[in-house]
mmCIF file of C-alpha atoms in Angstrom:
data_model
loop_
_atom_site.group_PDB
_atom_site.id
_atom_site.type_symbol
_atom_site.label_atom_id
_atom_site.label_comp_id
_atom_site.label_asym_id
_atom_site.label_seq_id
_atom_site.Cartn_x
_atom_site.Cartn_y
_atom_site.Cartn_z
ATOM 1 C CA MET A 28 -0.204 -0.012 -0.051
ATOM 2 C CA PHE A 29 1.249 3.439 -0.538
ATOM 3 C CA SER A 30 2.956 4.321 2.360
ATOM 4 C CA LEU A 31 4.936 7.866 2.426
ATOM 5 C CA GLU A 32 6.306 6.448 5.856
ATOM 6 C CA GLY A 33 8.221 3.601 3.237
ATOM 7 C CA ILE A 34 9.047 6.281 0.638
ATOM 8 C CA THR A 35 11.340 7.379 3.381
ATOM 9 C CA ASP A 36 12.628 4.677 5.079
ATOM 10 C CA ALA A 37 13.519 3.654 1.409
ATOM 11 C CA ILE A 38 15.710 6.386 0.722
ATOM 12 C CA TYR A 39 17.999 6.294 3.381
ATOM 13 C CA SER A 40 18.310 3.373 2.957
ATOM 14 C CA TRP A 41 18.918 3.449 -0.374
ATOM 15 C CA LEU A 42 21.614 7.289 0.657
ATOM 16 C CA ASN A 43 23.053 5.453 4.010
ATOM 17 C CA SER A 44 24.338 2.127 2.489
ATOM 18 C CA THR A 45 25.297 4.112 -0.642
ATOM 19 C CA PHE A 46 27.747 7.083 1.373
ATOM 20 C CA ASN A 47 28.933 8.462 3.929
ATOM 21 C CA PRO A 48 26.513 9.024 6.998
ATOM 22 C CA THR A 49 27.447 13.154 6.183
ATOM 23 C CA ILE A 50 26.614 12.965 2.917
ATOM 24 C CA ALA A 51 23.971 11.234 3.473
ATOM 25 C CA LEU A 52 22.817 13.769 5.694
ATOM 26 C CA LEU A 53 23.618 15.961 3.229
ATOM 27 C CA ILE A 54 22.297 15.285 0.536
ATOM 28 C CA GLU A 55 18.666 14.107 2.650
ATOM 29 C CA PHE A 56 18.872 18.156 3.958
ATOM 30 C CA ALA A 57 18.655 19.259 -0.655
ATOM 31 C CA ILE A 58 15.791 16.320 -0.868
ATOM 32 C CA VAL A 59 14.317 18.170 2.371
ATOM 33 C CA VAL A 60 14.402 21.937 0.590
ATOM 34 C CA VAL A 61 13.499 21.050 -2.514
ATOM 35 C CA CYS A 62 10.282 18.776 -0.984
ATOM 36 C CA VAL A 63 9.742 21.954 0.828
ATOM 37 C CA ILE A 64 10.242 24.308 -2.861
ATOM 38 C CA GLY A 65 7.444 21.424 -4.139
ATOM 39 C CA LEU A 66 5.190 21.830 -1.974
ATOM 40 C CA PHE A 67 4.817 25.966 -1.604
ATOM 41 C CA ALA A 68 3.914 25.477 -5.150
ATOM 42 C CA VAL A 69 1.974 22.786 -5.218
ATOM 43 C CA LEU A 70 -0.194 24.403 -2.422
ATOM 44 C CA GLY A 71 -1.008 27.709 -3.915
ATOM 45 C CA LEU A 72 -1.550 26.617 -7.510
ATOM 46 C CA VAL A 73 -3.957 23.993 -5.857
ATOM 47 C CA LEU A 74 -5.710 26.584 -2.597
ATOM 48 C CA VAL A 75 -5.710 29.082 -4.640
ATOM 49 C CA PHE A 76 -7.571 27.032 -8.207
ATOM 50 C CA MET A 77 -9.751 25.915 -4.825
ATOM 51 C CA GLU A 78 -10.505 29.310 -2.955
ATOM 52 C CA ARG A 79 -11.978 31.044 -6.934
ATOM 53 C CA LYS A 80 -14.120 27.792 -7.171
ATOM 54 C CA VAL A 81 -15.278 27.774 -3.856
ATOM 55 C CA SER A 82 -16.046 31.285 -3.920
ATOM 56 C CA ALA A 83 -18.375 30.500 -7.460
ATOM 57 C CA TYR A 84 -19.578 27.816 -5.737
ATOM 58 C CA MET A 85 -21.233 30.158 -2.634
ATOM 59 C CA GLN A 86 -21.916 32.786 -5.937
ATOM 60 C CA ILE A 87 -24.142 30.247 -7.903
ATOM 61 C CA ARG A 88 -21.422 31.323 -10.420
ATOM 62 C CA LEU A 89 -18.673 28.699 -13.009
ATOM 63 C CA GLY A 90 -15.304 30.552 -11.342
ATOM 64 C CA PRO A 91 -12.575 29.562 -13.743
ATOM 65 C CA ASN A 92 -13.441 27.344 -16.726
ATOM 66 C CA ARG A 93 -11.511 28.214 -19.435
ATOM 67 C CA VAL A 94 -7.328 27.864 -18.870
ATOM 68 C CA GLY A 95 -7.291 24.591 -19.333
ATOM 69 C CA PHE A 96 -9.538 21.448 -18.088
ATOM 70 C CA LYS A 97 -13.223 23.491 -16.240
ATOM 71 C CA GLY A 98 -9.792 26.610 -15.795
ATOM 72 C CA SER A 99 -7.734 23.803 -13.948
ATOM 73 C CA MET A 100 -4.558 25.828 -15.684
ATOM 74 C CA GLN A 101 -5.405 29.159 -15.117
ATOM 75 C CA THR A 102 -3.621 29.230 -11.284
ATOM 76 C CA MET A 103 -0.317 28.429 -13.734
ATOM 77 C CA ALA A 104 -1.084 31.423 -16.630
ATOM 78 C CA ASP A 105 -1.389 33.639 -12.974
ATOM 79 C CA THR A 106 1.489 32.611 -11.662
ATOM 80 C CA LEU A 107 2.991 32.979 -15.214
ATOM 81 C CA LYS A 108 2.355 36.754 -15.400
ATOM 82 C CA LEU A 109 3.258 37.111 -11.907
ATOM 83 C CA VAL A 110 6.914 36.027 -13.048
ATOM 84 C CA LEU A 111 7.261 37.578 -16.328
ATOM 85 C CA LYS A 112 6.692 41.154 -14.589
ATOM 86 C CA GLU A 113 8.766 43.972 -13.935
ATOM 87 C CA GLY A 114 9.321 44.186 -10.215
ATOM 88 C CA LEU A 115 8.740 47.530 -9.685
ATOM 89 C CA VAL A 116 10.572 49.909 -6.024
ATOM 90 C CA PRO A 117 9.047 53.080 -4.542
ATOM 91 C CA ASP A 118 11.384 56.177 -5.248
ATOM 92 C CA GLY A 119 11.144 57.045 -1.435
ATOM 93 C CA ALA A 120 11.405 53.144 -0.935
ATOM 94 C CA ASP A 121 13.454 51.730 2.127
ATOM 95 C CA LYS A 122 15.208 49.610 -1.254
ATOM 96 C CA PHE A 123 16.925 46.387 1.170
ATOM 97 C CA LEU A 124 13.443 46.244 3.964
ATOM 98 C CA PHE A 125 11.677 46.602 0.332
ATOM 99 C CA ASN A 126 12.696 43.485 -0.788
ATOM 100 C CA LEU A 127 13.379 41.202 2.130
ATOM 101 C CA ALA A 128 9.776 42.155 4.376
ATOM 102 C CA PRO A 129 8.397 38.918 1.316
ATOM 103 C CA PHE A 130 11.409 36.877 2.116
ATOM 104 C CA VAL A 131 11.133 36.769 5.819
ATOM 105 C CA VAL A 132 7.689 36.278 5.575
ATOM 106 C CA MET A 133 7.989 33.244 3.264
ATOM 107 C CA ILE A 134 11.252 32.063 5.671
ATOM 108 C CA VAL A 135 8.716 32.521 8.470
ATOM 109 C CA ALA A 136 6.102 30.055 7.102
ATOM 110 C CA MET A 137 8.409 27.483 5.982
ATOM 111 C CA LEU A 138 10.412 26.533 9.108
ATOM 112 C CA ILE A 139 6.694 25.970 10.697
ATOM 113 C CA LEU A 140 6.486 23.597 8.185
ATOM 114 C CA ALA A 141 9.494 21.768 10.683
ATOM 115 C CA PRO A 142 7.799 19.945 13.882
ATOM 116 C CA ILE A 143 4.487 19.266 11.660
ATOM 117 C CA PRO A 144 3.688 15.225 10.868
ATOM 118 C CA PHE A 145 2.429 14.916 7.596
ATOM 119 C CA ALA A 146 1.651 10.945 8.467
ATOM 120 C CA ARG A 147 2.739 8.370 9.890
ATOM 121 C CA ASN A 148 6.431 8.889 11.078
ATOM 122 C CA PHE A 149 6.474 11.747 8.659
ATOM 123 C CA GLN A 150 7.548 15.031 9.875
ATOM 124 C CA MET A 151 11.003 17.292 9.086
ATOM 125 C CA TRP A 152 11.327 17.166 12.537
ATOM 126 C CA ASP A 153 10.012 15.748 15.898
ATOM 127 C CA ILE A 154 11.116 18.022 18.864
ATOM 128 C CA ASN A 155 9.937 18.037 22.217
ATOM 129 C CA ILE A 156 8.862 21.573 22.135
ATOM 130 C CA GLY A 157 6.986 21.104 18.569
ATOM 131 C CA VAL A 158 3.888 23.602 20.289
ATOM 132 C CA LEU A 159 6.362 26.146 21.205
ATOM 133 C CA TYR A 160 8.274 26.606 18.457
ATOM 134 C CA VAL A 161 5.571 26.915 16.474
ATOM 135 C CA THR A 162 4.271 29.609 18.688
ATOM 136 C CA ALA A 163 7.182 30.839 18.796
ATOM 137 C CA VAL A 164 8.405 31.047 15.216
ATOM 138 C CA SER A 165 4.761 32.235 13.731
ATOM 139 C CA SER A 166 4.695 35.520 15.711
ATOM 140 C CA LEU A 167 8.058 36.255 13.460
ATOM 141 C CA SER A 168 6.029 36.614 10.052
ATOM 142 C CA VAL A 169 4.619 40.398 12.546
ATOM 143 C CA ILE A 170 7.512 41.828 11.707
ATOM 144 C CA GLY A 171 7.639 40.651 7.804
ATOM 145 C CA ILE A 172 4.415 42.205 7.636
ATOM 146 C CA LEU A 173 5.776 45.215 9.782
ATOM 147 C CA MET A 174 8.257 45.861 7.325
ATOM 148 C CA ALA A 175 6.680 45.690 3.697
ATOM 149 C CA GLY A 176 4.261 48.274 4.917
ATOM 150 C CA TRP A 177 7.377 50.767 6.611
ATOM 151 C CA SER A 178 9.310 50.636 3.856
ATOM 152 C CA SER A 179 7.455 51.076 0.912
ATOM 153 C CA ASN A 180 6.490 55.190 2.240
ATOM 154 C CA ASN A 181 3.305 54.936 2.008
ATOM 155 C CA LYS A 182 0.578 55.625 4.109
ATOM 156 C CA TYR A 183 -1.925 53.045 3.295
ATOM 157 C CA SER A 184 0.743 50.651 3.238
ATOM 158 C CA LEU A 185 2.151 52.229 7.049
ATOM 159 C CA LEU A 186 -1.830 52.114 8.182
ATOM 160 C CA GLY A 187 -2.323 48.357 6.874
ATOM 161 C CA ALA A 188 1.117 47.190 8.333
ATOM 162 C CA MET A 189 -0.606 48.678 11.699
ATOM 163 C CA ARG A 190 -3.831 46.422 12.029
ATOM 164 C CA SER A 191 -2.969 43.873 10.856
ATOM 165 C CA GLY A 192 0.184 43.996 13.759
ATOM 166 C CA ALA A 193 -2.121 44.486 16.419
ATOM 167 C CA GLN A 194 -4.327 42.261 14.888
ATOM 168 C CA ILE A 195 -1.893 38.769 15.003
ATOM 169 C CA VAL A 196 -0.288 40.426 18.677
ATOM 170 C CA SER A 197 -4.781 40.171 19.374
ATOM 171 C CA TYR A 198 -5.651 37.065 18.053
ATOM 172 C CA GLU A 199 -2.521 35.187 19.324
ATOM 173 C CA LEU A 200 -2.773 35.046 22.736
ATOM 174 C CA SER A 201 -6.679 33.647 22.234
ATOM 175 C CA ALA A 202 -4.519 30.585 20.297
ATOM 176 C CA GLY A 203 -2.307 30.132 21.628
ATOM 177 C CA LEU A 204 -4.857 30.068 24.595
ATOM 178 C CA ALA A 205 -7.431 27.027 23.134
ATOM 179 C CA VAL A 206 -3.921 25.518 21.805
ATOM 180 C CA LEU A 207 -2.739 24.892 25.303
ATOM 181 C CA SER A 208 -5.790 23.596 26.197
ATOM 182 C CA ILE A 209 -4.844 20.591 23.939
ATOM 183 C CA VAL A 210 -1.620 20.818 25.836
ATOM 184 C CA VAL A 211 -2.632 20.165 29.726
ATOM 185 C CA LEU A 212 -4.930 17.242 28.462
ATOM 186 C CA THR A 213 -2.116 15.469 26.816
ATOM 187 C CA GLY A 214 0.834 16.404 29.025
ATOM 188 C CA SER A 215 2.769 16.954 26.090
ATOM 189 C CA LEU A 216 4.165 19.477 23.777
ATOM 190 C CA GLN A 217 4.794 17.323 21.067
ATOM 191 C CA LEU A 218 3.672 17.351 18.087
ATOM 192 C CA SER A 219 3.756 13.355 17.689
ATOM 193 C CA ASP A 220 3.006 13.193 21.447
ATOM 194 C CA ILE A 221 -0.527 14.733 20.661
ATOM 195 C CA VAL A 222 -1.631 12.809 17.283
ATOM 196 C CA ASN A 223 -0.468 9.219 19.367
ATOM 197 C CA SER A 224 -2.903 10.352 22.661
ATOM 198 C CA GLN A 225 -5.900 10.674 19.754
ATOM 199 C CA GLN A 226 -5.953 7.196 19.104
ATOM 200 C CA ASP A 227 -8.595 5.651 20.832
ATOM 201 C CA GLY A 228 -10.568 8.945 19.575
ATOM 202 C CA TRP A 229 -10.267 12.668 18.523
ATOM 203 C CA TRP A 230 -9.524 14.950 20.636
ATOM 204 C CA ILE A 231 -12.351 16.913 20.622
ATOM 205 C CA PHE A 232 -14.818 14.461 20.555
ATOM 206 C CA LYS A 233 -13.055 12.711 24.012
ATOM 207 C CA GLY A 234 -12.757 16.512 25.857
ATOM 208 C CA HIS A 235 -16.326 17.052 26.042
ATOM 209 C CA ILE A 236 -17.587 20.790 24.930
ATOM 210 C CA PRO A 237 -13.999 22.720 26.352
ATOM 211 C CA ALA A 238 -12.424 21.127 23.731
ATOM 212 C CA ILE A 239 -15.720 22.386 21.113
ATOM 213 C CA ILE A 240 -15.447 25.956 23.237
ATOM 214 C CA SER A 241 -11.293 25.740 22.019
ATOM 215 C CA PHE A 242 -11.880 24.471 18.767
ATOM 216 C CA VAL A 243 -13.791 27.197 18.048
ATOM 217 C CA ILE A 244 -12.306 29.802 18.843
ATOM 218 C CA PHE A 245 -8.559 28.486 17.769
ATOM 219 C CA ILE A 246 -10.793 28.479 14.510
ATOM 220 C CA ILE A 247 -12.219 32.271 14.369
ATOM 221 C CA ALA A 248 -8.646 32.818 16.037
ATOM 222 C CA VAL A 249 -6.393 31.503 13.786
ATOM 223 C CA THR A 250 -8.673 33.542 10.378
ATOM 224 C CA ALA A 251 -8.176 36.380 12.222
ATOM 225 C CA GLU A 252 -4.253 36.238 12.312
ATOM 226 C CA THR A 253 -4.256 34.775 7.831
ATOM 227 C CA ASN A 254 -5.823 37.895 8.443
ATOM 228 C CA ARG A 255 -8.347 36.697 5.717
ATOM 229 C CA ALA A 256 -12.441 37.399 5.739
ATOM 230 C CA PRO A 257 -13.945 38.725 7.824
ATOM 231 C CA PHE A 258 -10.938 39.852 9.188
ATOM 232 C CA ASP A 259 -9.179 41.208 6.751
ATOM 233 C CA LEU A 260 -8.765 44.917 8.289
ATOM 234 C CA ALA A 261 -5.501 44.785 6.578
ATOM 235 C CA GLU A 262 -6.158 44.197 2.989
ATOM 236 C CA ALA A 263 -9.199 45.740 2.855
ATOM 237 C CA GLU A 264 -9.235 46.993 -0.789
ATOM 238 C CA SER A 265 -11.533 49.325 -0.099
ATOM 239 C CA GLU A 266 -9.794 51.443 2.487
ATOM 240 C CA LEU A 267 -6.501 50.964 2.020
ATOM 241 C CA THR A 268 -6.485 49.126 -1.368
ATOM 242 C CA ALA A 269 -3.580 46.551 -0.785
ATOM 243 C CA GLY A 270 -3.077 47.400 2.714
ATOM 244 C CA PHE A 271 0.467 46.231 3.218
ATOM 245 C CA HIS A 272 1.878 44.939 0.232
ATOM 246 C CA THR A 273 0.195 47.538 -1.594
ATOM 247 C CA GLU A 274 4.095 48.475 -3.449
ATOM 248 C CA TYR A 275 4.912 44.744 -4.429
ATOM 249 C CA SER A 276 5.224 44.057 -7.900
ATOM 250 C CA GLY A 277 5.489 40.861 -9.871
ATOM 251 C CA MET A 278 7.681 37.969 -7.997
ATOM 252 C CA ARG A 279 7.246 40.214 -4.748
ATOM 253 C CA PHE A 280 3.726 40.424 -4.810
ATOM 254 C CA ALA A 281 3.394 36.289 -5.494
ATOM 255 C CA LEU A 282 5.708 35.687 -2.815
ATOM 256 C CA PHE A 283 2.745 37.401 0.047
ATOM 257 C CA PHE A 284 0.118 35.994 -1.653
ATOM 258 C CA LEU A 285 1.512 32.204 -1.687
ATOM 259 C CA ALA A 286 2.943 32.776 2.344
ATOM 260 C CA GLU A 287 -1.443 34.134 3.201
ATOM 261 C CA TYR A 288 -1.864 30.640 1.521
ATOM 262 C CA VAL A 289 0.877 28.421 3.009
ATOM 263 C CA ASN A 290 -0.055 29.906 6.569
ATOM 264 C CA ILE A 291 -3.707 29.012 6.265
ATOM 265 C CA PHE A 292 -2.197 25.499 5.348
ATOM 266 C CA ILE A 293 -0.382 25.351 8.367
ATOM 267 C CA VAL A 294 -3.059 26.775 10.976
ATOM 268 C CA CYS A 295 -4.978 24.145 9.699
ATOM 269 C CA SER A 296 -2.343 21.656 10.155
ATOM 270 C CA ILE A 297 -2.443 21.896 13.773
ATOM 271 C CA GLY A 298 -6.008 22.930 14.007
ATOM 272 C CA ALA A 299 -6.102 18.715 12.621
ATOM 273 C CA ILE A 300 -2.854 17.655 14.515
ATOM 274 C CA LEU A 301 -4.835 18.845 18.049
ATOM 275 C CA PHE A 302 -8.872 18.094 18.036
ATOM 276 C CA LEU A 303 -8.763 15.642 14.893
ATOM 277 C CA GLY A 304 -6.490 13.240 15.285
ATOM 278 C CA GLY A 305 -4.163 14.539 12.251
ATOM 279 C CA TRP A 306 -2.508 11.875 10.428
ATOM 280 C CA MET A 307 -4.632 8.674 13.144
ATOM 281 C CA PRO A 308 -7.050 7.241 11.539
ATOM 282 C CA PHE A 309 -10.382 7.128 13.317
ATOM 283 C CA HIS A 310 -11.204 5.142 15.255
ATOM 284 C CA ILE A 311 -14.091 4.055 18.118
ATOM 285 C CA GLY A 312 -13.191 2.973 21.408
ATOM 286 C CA ASN A 313 -12.508 -0.631 21.245
ATOM 287 C CA TRP A 314 -14.735 -0.912 17.789
ATOM 288 C CA GLU A 315 -11.912 -3.393 16.490
ATOM 289 C CA ALA A 316 -13.229 -4.275 12.774
ATOM 290 C CA PHE A 317 -14.301 -0.700 12.290
ATOM 291 C CA ASN A 318 -11.332 0.701 13.270
ATOM 292 C CA HIS A 319 -9.351 -2.277 11.389
ATOM 293 C CA VAL A 320 -11.586 -1.220 8.284
ATOM 294 C CA MET A 321 -9.786 3.145 8.943
ATOM 295 C CA ASP A 322 -6.809 2.064 9.307
ATOM 296 C CA PHE A 323 -6.215 0.945 5.652
ATOM 297 C CA ILE A 324 -6.609 4.123 4.332
ATOM 298 C CA PRO A 325 -3.258 5.651 4.542
ATOM 299 C CA SER A 326 -1.973 8.253 6.742
ATOM 300 C CA SER A 327 -1.421 11.128 4.534
ATOM 301 C CA VAL A 328 -5.009 10.796 3.068
ATOM 302 C CA TRP A 329 -6.969 11.317 6.933
ATOM 303 C CA PHE A 330 -3.706 13.673 7.361
ATOM 304 C CA PHE A 331 -4.929 16.046 4.327
ATOM 305 C CA GLY A 332 -8.337 15.167 4.505
ATOM 306 C CA LYS A 333 -8.850 16.254 7.991
ATOM 307 C CA VAL A 334 -6.647 20.237 6.748
ATOM 308 C CA PHE A 335 -8.582 21.173 3.401
ATOM 309 C CA PHE A 336 -12.037 20.571 5.569
ATOM 310 C CA LEU A 337 -10.872 22.923 7.145
ATOM 311 C CA ILE A 338 -9.469 25.125 5.408
ATOM 312 C CA PHE A 339 -12.661 24.015 2.717
ATOM 313 C CA LEU A 340 -14.225 26.365 6.308
ATOM 314 C CA ILE A 341 -12.059 29.039 6.123
ATOM 315 C CA MET A 342 -13.091 29.665 2.796
ATOM 316 C CA TRP A 343 -16.670 29.677 4.145
ATOM 317 C CA PHE A 344 -16.577 32.158 6.204
ATOM 318 C CA ARG A 345 -14.946 34.433 3.371
ATOM 319 C CA TRP A 346 -18.494 34.329 1.497
ATOM 320 C CA THR A 347 -20.237 33.847 3.753
ATOM 321 C CA PHE A 348 -19.433 36.912 6.515
ATOM 322 C CA PRO A 349 -18.800 41.400 5.178
ATOM 323 C CA ARG A 350 -16.497 42.502 7.230
ATOM 324 C CA LEU A 351 -15.458 44.117 10.443
ATOM 325 C CA ARG A 352 -14.515 47.116 11.591
ATOM 326 C CA ILE A 353 -10.829 47.477 13.599
ATOM 327 C CA ASP A 354 -12.386 48.448 16.622
ATOM 328 C CA GLN A 355 -15.328 45.435 16.056
ATOM 329 C CA LEU A 356 -12.087 42.981 15.876
ATOM 330 C CA LEU A 357 -10.158 43.883 18.410
ATOM 331 C CA ASN A 358 -13.623 43.661 20.725
ATOM 332 C CA LEU A 359 -14.443 40.461 19.842
ATOM 333 C CA GLU A 360 -11.039 40.082 20.646
ATOM 334 C CA TRP A 361 -10.512 41.803 24.631
ATOM 335 C CA LYS A 362 -13.608 41.550 25.521
ATOM 336 C CA TYR A 363 -15.622 38.268 24.004
ATOM 337 C CA LEU A 364 -12.248 35.786 23.044
ATOM 338 C CA LEU A 365 -9.836 36.399 25.043
ATOM 339 C CA PRO A 366 -12.328 35.773 28.884
ATOM 340 C CA ILE A 367 -14.020 32.539 27.040
ATOM 341 C CA SER A 368 -10.827 30.903 26.712
ATOM 342 C CA MET A 369 -8.608 31.728 29.893
ATOM 343 C CA PHE A 370 -12.093 29.966 31.241
ATOM 344 C CA ASN A 371 -12.700 27.224 29.273
ATOM 345 C CA LEU A 372 -8.596 26.921 30.134
ATOM 346 C CA LEU A 373 -8.819 26.804 33.832
ATOM 347 C CA LEU A 374 -12.451 24.510 33.001
ATOM 348 C CA MET A 375 -9.840 21.829 30.671
ATOM 349 C CA THR A 376 -7.498 22.284 33.161
ATOM 350 C CA LEU A 377 -10.184 21.395 35.916
ATOM 351 C CA MET A 378 -11.530 18.514 33.983
ATOM 352 C CA ALA A 379 -8.410 17.054 33.593
ATOM 353 C CA ILE A 380 -6.852 16.910 36.867
ATOM 354 C CA MET A 381 -9.980 14.694 37.292
ATOM 355 C CA GLY A 382 -9.807 12.550 34.403
ATOM 356 C CA TRP A 383 -13.295 14.353 33.824
ATOM 357 C CA TYR A 384 -12.252 12.924 29.978
ATOM 358 C CA PHE A 385 -12.913 10.161 27.923
#
């Protein structure tokens, strides 16, 4: 049966039998780099096409339907257009920071992928503080956004960057508390341990109502953190043209655009790992026959299926709810989500201490 774990084991065995350990390790690093870049490229193409088709379905229209089969090559054509366009730098811009900002955002996204288990025994770095690593590194993307807004020497870009910084820093608190509620249940910060702890059931089911509340808060918070509608105040077209990347064009704009969709994939991956079992199949208690059938589905299919379900959920938000004002956005976080998250974490801690979960 197809297995990512089997592919990695075969490559590892061949490299170590053919080359000395140092050369084999360097080749493994090179393969990982190529795979990450390839994953980014594929995600950009697939998620943009998915976004257009989902929005078209929501609005009872066709979406892209001319380039390729049912418009499947439209995103490839758009990518080619962006590659061929000239990248312009405004006269008054800080050229070094202006050029650096898109790469900061992309590098942060690449770093976050390291501890994510895409399938059984298939991850780049099984670090024992995986949750802490992800939350710490993800907060660095604010630096790239602020850098882009300030270096553009454009008041709309600066205002968009400041909004984005306030938004991301605010909603990180609720997202972090939602993540901590699952860490309290598992007793580990290691993502592989969190997945393995859900062998007899996913935490969204085993954790009762507090786990469901944490899941809802997490989805709302990460939607805001990725600057997605209805929380896209940083890129409000009707007010700020394109927000912090107003002055960007060509490949620099493409990097910001790609980073947004990769970040959506990453936060949905974390959500799937914490609440929906990651690559773990759907098991029900002692139903041996049912659980055995579920085990036949490859772990990578389970993981990507859950992730794309959550991505669809976030896209559904965009085409359902109107954009909030900046004061409404911050009120939602500080007056509602944060107090609820803190109370929910206390409730989850009590539940974990008393053993009131499946």
